[in-house]
Amino acid sequence: MALIGVFDSGVGGLSIWREIVRQLPHCDTFYVADQAHVPYGPRPLMEVRRFAEGIARFLIDEGAQVVVLACNTASAAALHYLRATFPQIPFVGMEPAVKPAAQNTRTGVVGVIATPATFQGELFASLLERFANNVTVLTRACPGWVEAVEAGALDTPETEALVRSCLEPLLEAGIDELVLGCTHYPFLRTAIERVVGPDIEVIDPAPAVARQTGRVLAARGIVPSSRHVGRHRFATTGDPARFRSMVRRLVGVEAEVEPLAWTSEGCLLVRGA
Ligand code: DGL
């Protein structure tokens, strides 16, 4: 049996989860949303690291054989730390897709949108150093976008106005590649594409992350039976009923959602609200 643990601050990581399930239909998954703490983006990296450690420990205790950080912010804050803390478990992290954007650009100007914490991490600095030597990379944090997705306001006039005000400076600067550096943003894709028009390539890293997850499992010799139909569990530190309705709306799955709670030390997840 192959169990893939997946987590995010909220519903955003479902954009990664749905691609994992599409590519690896025989694997089981366990998705944890830390909605008690969403959004992660404006928080200090050390605080997000503490949350990520608690969730990773929980998923490993539940039997996860690989843990996917379906969250750029948590990856920026904690990926290296989690690998050092739990060396027996492989972690798949996320980084904004600067590399393909830099390869594909014709104008030489690419835009990256992500949370403030993602831009602060060493991971992003090293990405720029490795892949952005001959191109201009413009970064924008997008206040309010994560909250809009969490609230289910995916394609309202207010959300489109929020998207437009954030992307307009990038458009004026001549970007032709737009990297979605936060897993919540693919759920705003309709509004984003309406604002940027057809000439700008919008890069969503979900397929690449799912492929990497498959490679990691294969490298460990974890090959699920092709007769097994993947089973999927969901849990949140927020409101299970709300999360359940968002799972239905965003990825079309009817799921039971288990309640989780943080202990008073703030670093340990336990069952039950
Ligand atoms: N979806 C997350 C990310 O990819 C976190 C967003 C947030 O909680 O601020 O960065």
PDB file of N, CA and C in Angstrom, residues 129-195:
ATOM      1  N   GLU A 129      19.368  32.721  -8.418  1.00  0.00           N
ATOM      2  CA  GLU A 129      20.798  32.579  -8.700  1.00  0.00           C
ATOM      3  C   GLU A 129      21.038  31.515  -9.781  1.00  0.00           C
ATOM      4  N   ARG A 130      20.288  30.418  -9.682  1.00  0.00           N
ATOM      5  CA  ARG A 130      20.538  29.305 -10.611  1.00  0.00           C
ATOM      6  C   ARG A 130      19.929  29.519 -11.986  1.00  0.00           C
ATOM      7  N   PHE A 131      18.736  30.125 -12.028  1.00  0.00           N
ATOM      8  CA  PHE A 131      18.005  30.076 -13.305  1.00  0.00           C
ATOM      9  C   PHE A 131      17.693  31.426 -13.933  1.00  0.00           C
ATOM     10  N   ALA A 132      17.962  32.523 -13.208  1.00  0.00           N
ATOM     11  CA  ALA A 132      17.456  33.792 -13.732  1.00  0.00           C
ATOM     12  C   ALA A 132      18.575  34.755 -14.122  1.00  0.00           C
ATOM     13  N   ASN A 133      19.679  34.200 -14.590  1.00  0.00           N
ATOM     14  CA  ASN A 133      20.809  35.083 -14.902  1.00  0.00           C
ATOM     15  C   ASN A 133      20.562  36.033 -16.057  1.00  0.00           C
ATOM     16  N   ASN A 134      19.873  35.521 -17.072  1.00  0.00           N
ATOM     17  CA  ASN A 134      19.728  36.360 -18.268  1.00  0.00           C
ATOM     18  C   ASN A 134      18.326  36.918 -18.467  1.00  0.00           C
ATOM     19  N   VAL A 135      17.521  36.826 -17.421  1.00  0.00           N
ATOM     20  CA  VAL A 135      16.167  37.367 -17.554  1.00  0.00           C
ATOM     21  C   VAL A 135      15.855  38.260 -16.352  1.00  0.00           C
ATOM     22  N   THR A 136      14.859  39.100 -16.535  1.00  0.00           N
ATOM     23  CA  THR A 136      14.394  39.926 -15.421  1.00  0.00           C
ATOM     24  C   THR A 136      13.223  39.211 -14.756  1.00  0.00           C
ATOM     25  N   VAL A 137      13.342  38.991 -13.453  1.00  0.00           N
ATOM     26  CA  VAL A 137      12.253  38.338 -12.714  1.00  0.00           C
ATOM     27  C   VAL A 137      11.587  39.377 -11.817  1.00  0.00           C
ATOM     28  N   LEU A 138      10.321  39.618 -12.072  1.00  0.00           N
ATOM     29  CA  LEU A 138       9.570  40.570 -11.253  1.00  0.00           C
ATOM     30  C   LEU A 138       8.678  39.798 -10.288  1.00  0.00           C
ATOM     31  N   THR A 139       8.724  40.167  -9.024  1.00  0.00           N
ATOM     32  CA  THR A 139       7.955  39.419  -8.028  1.00  0.00           C
ATOM     33  C   THR A 139       6.831  40.291  -7.460  1.00  0.00           C
ATOM     34  N   ARG A 140       5.720  39.642  -7.167  1.00  0.00           N
ATOM     35  CA  ARG A 140       4.607  40.343  -6.529  1.00  0.00           C
ATOM     36  C   ARG A 140       3.976  39.422  -5.495  1.00  0.00           C
ATOM     37  N   ALA A 141       3.822  39.904  -4.275  1.00  0.00           N
ATOM     38  CA  ALA A 141       2.972  39.211  -3.310  1.00  0.00           C
ATOM     39  C   ALA A 141       1.547  39.666  -3.630  1.00  0.00           C
ATOM     40  N   CYS A 142       0.588  38.851  -3.403  1.00  0.00           N
ATOM     41  CA  CYS A 142      -0.783  39.168  -3.823  1.00  0.00           C
ATOM     42  C   CYS A 142      -1.712  39.164  -2.622  1.00  0.00           C
ATOM     43  N   PRO A 143      -1.761  40.275  -1.884  1.00  0.00           N
ATOM     44  CA  PRO A 143      -2.577  40.311  -0.671  1.00  0.00           C
ATOM     45  C   PRO A 143      -4.042  40.010  -0.972  1.00  0.00           C
ATOM     46  N   GLY A 144      -4.625  39.178  -0.155  1.00  0.00           N
ATOM     47  CA  GLY A 144      -6.055  38.901  -0.286  1.00  0.00           C
ATOM     48  C   GLY A 144      -6.409  37.718  -1.170  1.00  0.00           C
ATOM     49  N   TRP A 145      -5.475  37.239  -1.973  1.00  0.00           N
ATOM     50  CA  TRP A 145      -5.841  36.156  -2.905  1.00  0.00           C
ATOM     51  C   TRP A 145      -6.128  34.851  -2.161  1.00  0.00           C
ATOM     52  N   VAL A 146      -5.257  34.523  -1.202  1.00  0.00           N
ATOM     53  CA  VAL A 146      -5.445  33.262  -0.468  1.00  0.00           C
ATOM     54  C   VAL A 146      -6.789  33.316   0.268  1.00  0.00           C
ATOM     55  N   GLU A 147      -7.061  34.453   0.888  1.00  0.00           N
ATOM     56  CA  GLU A 147      -8.318  34.606   1.633  1.00  0.00           C
ATOM     57  C   GLU A 147      -9.515  34.467   0.687  1.00  0.00           C
ATOM     58  N   ALA A 148      -9.394  35.024  -0.526  1.00  0.00           N
ATOM     59  CA  ALA A 148     -10.504  34.931  -1.497  1.00  0.00           C
ATOM     60  C   ALA A 148     -10.768  33.471  -1.857  1.00  0.00           C
ATOM     61  N   VAL A 149      -9.704  32.697  -2.060  1.00  0.00           N
ATOM     62  CA  VAL A 149      -9.887  31.282  -2.414  1.00  0.00           C
ATOM     63  C   VAL A 149     -10.495  30.535  -1.234  1.00  0.00           C
ATOM     64  N   GLU A 150      -9.977  30.787  -0.039  1.00  0.00           N
ATOM     65  CA  GLU A 150     -10.516  30.106   1.148  1.00  0.00           C
ATOM     66  C   GLU A 150     -12.006  30.417   1.332  1.00  0.00           C
ATOM     67  N   ALA A 151     -12.389  31.638   0.959  1.00  0.00           N
ATOM     68  CA  ALA A 151     -13.796  32.030   1.119  1.00  0.00           C
ATOM     69  C   ALA A 151     -14.650  31.545  -0.049  1.00  0.00           C
ATOM     70  N   GLY A 152     -14.028  30.942  -1.031  1.00  0.00           N
ATOM     71  CA  GLY A 152     -14.792  30.439  -2.184  1.00  0.00           C
ATOM     72  C   GLY A 152     -15.153  31.523  -3.186  1.00  0.00           C
ATOM     73  N   ALA A 153     -14.535  32.709  -3.041  1.00  0.00           N
ATOM     74  CA  ALA A 153     -14.832  33.812  -3.978  1.00  0.00           C
ATOM     75  C   ALA A 153     -13.893  33.700  -5.179  1.00  0.00           C
ATOM     76  N   LEU A 154     -14.145  32.708  -6.019  1.00  0.00           N
ATOM     77  CA  LEU A 154     -13.173  32.373  -7.064  1.00  0.00           C
ATOM     78  C   LEU A 154     -13.300  33.274  -8.279  1.00  0.00           C
ATOM     79  N   ASP A 155     -14.520  33.659  -8.592  1.00  0.00           N
ATOM     80  CA  ASP A 155     -14.675  34.391  -9.849  1.00  0.00           C
ATOM     81  C   ASP A 155     -15.697  35.511  -9.702  1.00  0.00           C
ATOM     82  N   THR A 156     -15.575  36.233  -8.601  1.00  0.00           N
ATOM     83  CA  THR A 156     -16.488  37.355  -8.361  1.00  0.00           C
ATOM     84  C   THR A 156     -15.857  38.632  -8.929  1.00  0.00           C
ATOM     85  N   PRO A 157     -16.646  39.682  -9.138  1.00  0.00           N
ATOM     86  CA  PRO A 157     -16.067  40.953  -9.619  1.00  0.00           C
ATOM     87  C   PRO A 157     -15.004  41.485  -8.653  1.00  0.00           C
ATOM     88  N   GLU A 158     -15.220  41.296  -7.332  1.00  0.00           N
ATOM     89  CA  GLU A 158     -14.237  41.793  -6.348  1.00  0.00           C
ATOM     90  C   GLU A 158     -12.908  41.049  -6.518  1.00  0.00           C
ATOM     91  N   THR A 159     -12.991  39.735  -6.716  1.00  0.00           N
ATOM     92  CA  THR A 159     -11.761  38.956  -6.869  1.00  0.00           C
ATOM     93  C   THR A 159     -11.043  39.365  -8.152  1.00  0.00           C
ATOM     94  N   GLU A 160     -11.813  39.566  -9.209  1.00  0.00           N
ATOM     95  CA  GLU A 160     -11.162  39.968 -10.457  1.00  0.00           C
ATOM     96  C   GLU A 160     -10.468  41.330 -10.295  1.00  0.00           C
ATOM     97  N   ALA A 161     -11.077  42.221  -9.535  1.00  0.00           N
ATOM     98  CA  ALA A 161     -10.454  43.537  -9.302  1.00  0.00           C
ATOM     99  C   ALA A 161      -9.154  43.375  -8.505  1.00  0.00           C
ATOM    100  N   LEU A 162      -9.182  42.461  -7.544  1.00  0.00           N
ATOM    101  CA  LEU A 162      -7.987  42.176  -6.726  1.00  0.00           C
ATOM    102  C   LEU A 162      -6.874  41.621  -7.621  1.00  0.00           C
ATOM    103  N   VAL A 163      -7.237  40.705  -8.490  1.00  0.00           N
ATOM    104  CA  VAL A 163      -6.277  40.069  -9.394  1.00  0.00           C
ATOM    105  C   VAL A 163      -5.707  41.126 -10.350  1.00  0.00           C
ATOM    106  N   ARG A 164      -6.598  41.962 -10.878  1.00  0.00           N
ATOM    107  CA  ARG A 164      -6.153  42.982 -11.841  1.00  0.00           C
ATOM    108  C   ARG A 164      -5.178  43.959 -11.192  1.00  0.00           C
ATOM    109  N   SER A 165      -5.495  44.408  -9.979  1.00  0.00           N
ATOM    110  CA  SER A 165      -4.628  45.434  -9.372  1.00  0.00           C
ATOM    111  C   SER A 165      -3.258  44.855  -9.060  1.00  0.00           C
ATOM    112  N   CYS A 166      -3.204  43.563  -8.770  1.00  0.00           N
ATOM    113  CA  CYS A 166      -1.899  42.970  -8.471  1.00  0.00           C
ATOM    114  C   CYS A 166      -1.090  42.707  -9.746  1.00  0.00           C
ATOM    115  N   LEU A 167      -1.773  42.314 -10.819  1.00  0.00           N
ATOM    116  CA  LEU A 167      -1.038  41.898 -12.025  1.00  0.00           C
ATOM    117  C   LEU A 167      -0.731  43.052 -12.979  1.00  0.00           C
ATOM    118  N   GLU A 168      -1.466  44.144 -12.857  1.00  0.00           N
ATOM    119  CA  GLU A 168      -1.269  45.222 -13.823  1.00  0.00           C
ATOM    120  C   GLU A 168       0.184  45.718 -13.925  1.00  0.00           C
ATOM    121  N   PRO A 169       0.864  45.946 -12.793  1.00  0.00           N
ATOM    122  CA  PRO A 169       2.267  46.398 -12.915  1.00  0.00           C
ATOM    123  C   PRO A 169       3.143  45.387 -13.662  1.00  0.00           C
ATOM    124  N   LEU A 170       2.851  44.106 -13.519  1.00  0.00           N
ATOM    125  CA  LEU A 170       3.638  43.084 -14.229  1.00  0.00           C
ATOM    126  C   LEU A 170       3.349  43.153 -15.723  1.00  0.00           C
ATOM    127  N   LEU A 171       2.092  43.367 -16.060  1.00  0.00           N
ATOM    128  CA  LEU A 171       1.720  43.440 -17.477  1.00  0.00           C
ATOM    129  C   LEU A 171       2.370  44.663 -18.118  1.00  0.00           C
ATOM    130  N   GLU A 172       2.336  45.769 -17.378  1.00  0.00           N
ATOM    131  CA  GLU A 172       2.939  46.999 -17.911  1.00  0.00           C
ATOM    132  C   GLU A 172       4.442  46.839 -18.113  1.00  0.00           C
ATOM    133  N   ALA A 173       5.057  45.989 -17.301  1.00  0.00           N
ATOM    134  CA  ALA A 173       6.512  45.778 -17.411  1.00  0.00           C
ATOM    135  C   ALA A 173       6.871  44.785 -18.522  1.00  0.00           C
ATOM    136  N   GLY A 174       5.848  44.204 -19.175  1.00  0.00           N
ATOM    137  CA  GLY A 174       6.114  43.387 -20.357  1.00  0.00           C
ATOM    138  C   GLY A 174       6.384  41.916 -20.111  1.00  0.00           C
ATOM    139  N   ILE A 175       5.855  41.368 -19.023  1.00  0.00           N
ATOM    140  CA  ILE A 175       6.055  39.922 -18.810  1.00  0.00           C
ATOM    141  C   ILE A 175       5.339  39.124 -19.908  1.00  0.00           C
ATOM    142  N   ASP A 176       5.902  37.962 -20.245  1.00  0.00           N
ATOM    143  CA  ASP A 176       5.162  37.032 -21.114  1.00  0.00           C
ATOM    144  C   ASP A 176       5.022  35.654 -20.462  1.00  0.00           C
ATOM    145  N   GLU A 177       5.564  35.530 -19.228  1.00  0.00           N
ATOM    146  CA  GLU A 177       5.422  34.291 -18.456  1.00  0.00           C
ATOM    147  C   GLU A 177       4.960  34.695 -17.058  1.00  0.00           C
ATOM    148  N   LEU A 178       3.964  33.988 -16.539  1.00  0.00           N
ATOM    149  CA  LEU A 178       3.499  34.265 -15.183  1.00  0.00           C
ATOM    150  C   LEU A 178       3.534  32.968 -14.385  1.00  0.00           C
ATOM    151  N   VAL A 179       4.367  32.956 -13.347  1.00  0.00           N
ATOM    152  CA  VAL A 179       4.539  31.748 -12.529  1.00  0.00           C
ATOM    153  C   VAL A 179       3.602  31.816 -11.318  1.00  0.00           C
ATOM    154  N   LEU A 180       2.753  30.806 -11.178  1.00  0.00           N
ATOM    155  CA  LEU A 180       1.873  30.741 -10.007  1.00  0.00           C
ATOM    156  C   LEU A 180       2.661  30.092  -8.870  1.00  0.00           C
ATOM    157  N   GLY A 181       3.161  30.936  -7.951  1.00  0.00           N
ATOM    158  CA  GLY A 181       4.051  30.447  -6.906  1.00  0.00           C
ATOM    159  C   GLY A 181       3.348  30.215  -5.584  1.00  0.00           C
ATOM    160  N   CYS A 182       2.061  29.973  -5.639  1.00  0.00           N
ATOM    161  CA  CYS A 182       1.280  29.648  -4.439  1.00  0.00           C
ATOM    162  C   CYS A 182       0.187  28.701  -4.900  1.00  0.00           C
ATOM    163  N   THR A 183      -0.012  27.638  -4.153  1.00  0.00           N
ATOM    164  CA  THR A 183      -0.926  26.591  -4.631  1.00  0.00           C
ATOM    165  C   THR A 183      -2.399  27.002  -4.562  1.00  0.00           C
ATOM    166  N   HIS A 184      -2.699  28.109  -3.898  1.00  0.00           N
ATOM    167  CA  HIS A 184      -4.077  28.599  -3.939  1.00  0.00           C
ATOM    168  C   HIS A 184      -4.403  29.230  -5.304  1.00  0.00           C
ATOM    169  N   TYR A 185      -3.389  29.797  -5.963  1.00  0.00           N
ATOM    170  CA  TYR A 185      -3.676  30.632  -7.135  1.00  0.00           C
ATOM    171  C   TYR A 185      -4.279  29.897  -8.333  1.00  0.00           C
ATOM    172  N   PRO A 186      -3.958  28.616  -8.567  1.00  0.00           N
ATOM    173  CA  PRO A 186      -4.607  27.953  -9.710  1.00  0.00           C
ATOM    174  C   PRO A 186      -6.136  27.980  -9.637  1.00  0.00           C
ATOM    175  N   PHE A 187      -6.682  28.106  -8.430  1.00  0.00           N
ATOM    176  CA  PHE A 187      -8.140  28.162  -8.326  1.00  0.00           C
ATOM    177  C   PHE A 187      -8.694  29.530  -8.756  1.00  0.00           C
ATOM    178  N   LEU A 188      -7.791  30.479  -8.993  1.00  0.00           N
ATOM    179  CA  LEU A 188      -8.215  31.785  -9.531  1.00  0.00           C
ATOM    180  C   LEU A 188      -7.891  31.900 -11.012  1.00  0.00           C
ATOM    181  N   ARG A 189      -7.614  30.774 -11.624  1.00  0.00           N
ATOM    182  CA  ARG A 189      -7.091  30.800 -12.998  1.00  0.00           C
ATOM    183  C   ARG A 189      -8.027  31.500 -13.984  1.00  0.00           C
ATOM    184  N   THR A 190      -9.326  31.321 -13.814  1.00  0.00           N
ATOM    185  CA  THR A 190     -10.266  31.968 -14.737  1.00  0.00           C
ATOM    186  C   THR A 190     -10.091  33.487 -14.675  1.00  0.00           C
ATOM    187  N   ALA A 191     -10.060  34.013 -13.457  1.00  0.00           N
ATOM    188  CA  ALA A 191      -9.890  35.466 -13.306  1.00  0.00           C
ATOM    189  C   ALA A 191      -8.507  35.897 -13.798  1.00  0.00           C
ATOM    190  N   ILE A 192      -7.494  35.108 -13.488  1.00  0.00           N
ATOM    191  CA  ILE A 192      -6.123  35.457 -13.903  1.00  0.00           C
ATOM    192  C   ILE A 192      -6.043  35.507 -15.430  1.00  0.00           C
ATOM    193  N   GLU A 193      -6.601  34.503 -16.087  1.00  0.00           N
ATOM    194  CA  GLU A 193      -6.495  34.467 -17.551  1.00  0.00           C
ATOM    195  C   GLU A 193      -7.306  35.586 -18.189  1.00  0.00           C
ATOM    196  N   ARG A 194      -8.389  35.946 -17.572  1.00  0.00           N
ATOM    197  CA  ARG A 194      -9.170  37.057 -18.121  1.00  0.00           C
ATOM    198  C   ARG A 194      -8.337  38.348 -18.043  1.00  0.00           C
ATOM    199  N   VAL A 195      -7.571  38.499 -16.982  1.00  0.00           N
ATOM    200  CA  VAL A 195      -6.777  39.722 -16.810  1.00  0.00           C
ATOM    201  C   VAL A 195      -5.539  39.711 -17.707  1.00  0.00           C
TER     202      VAL A 195
END
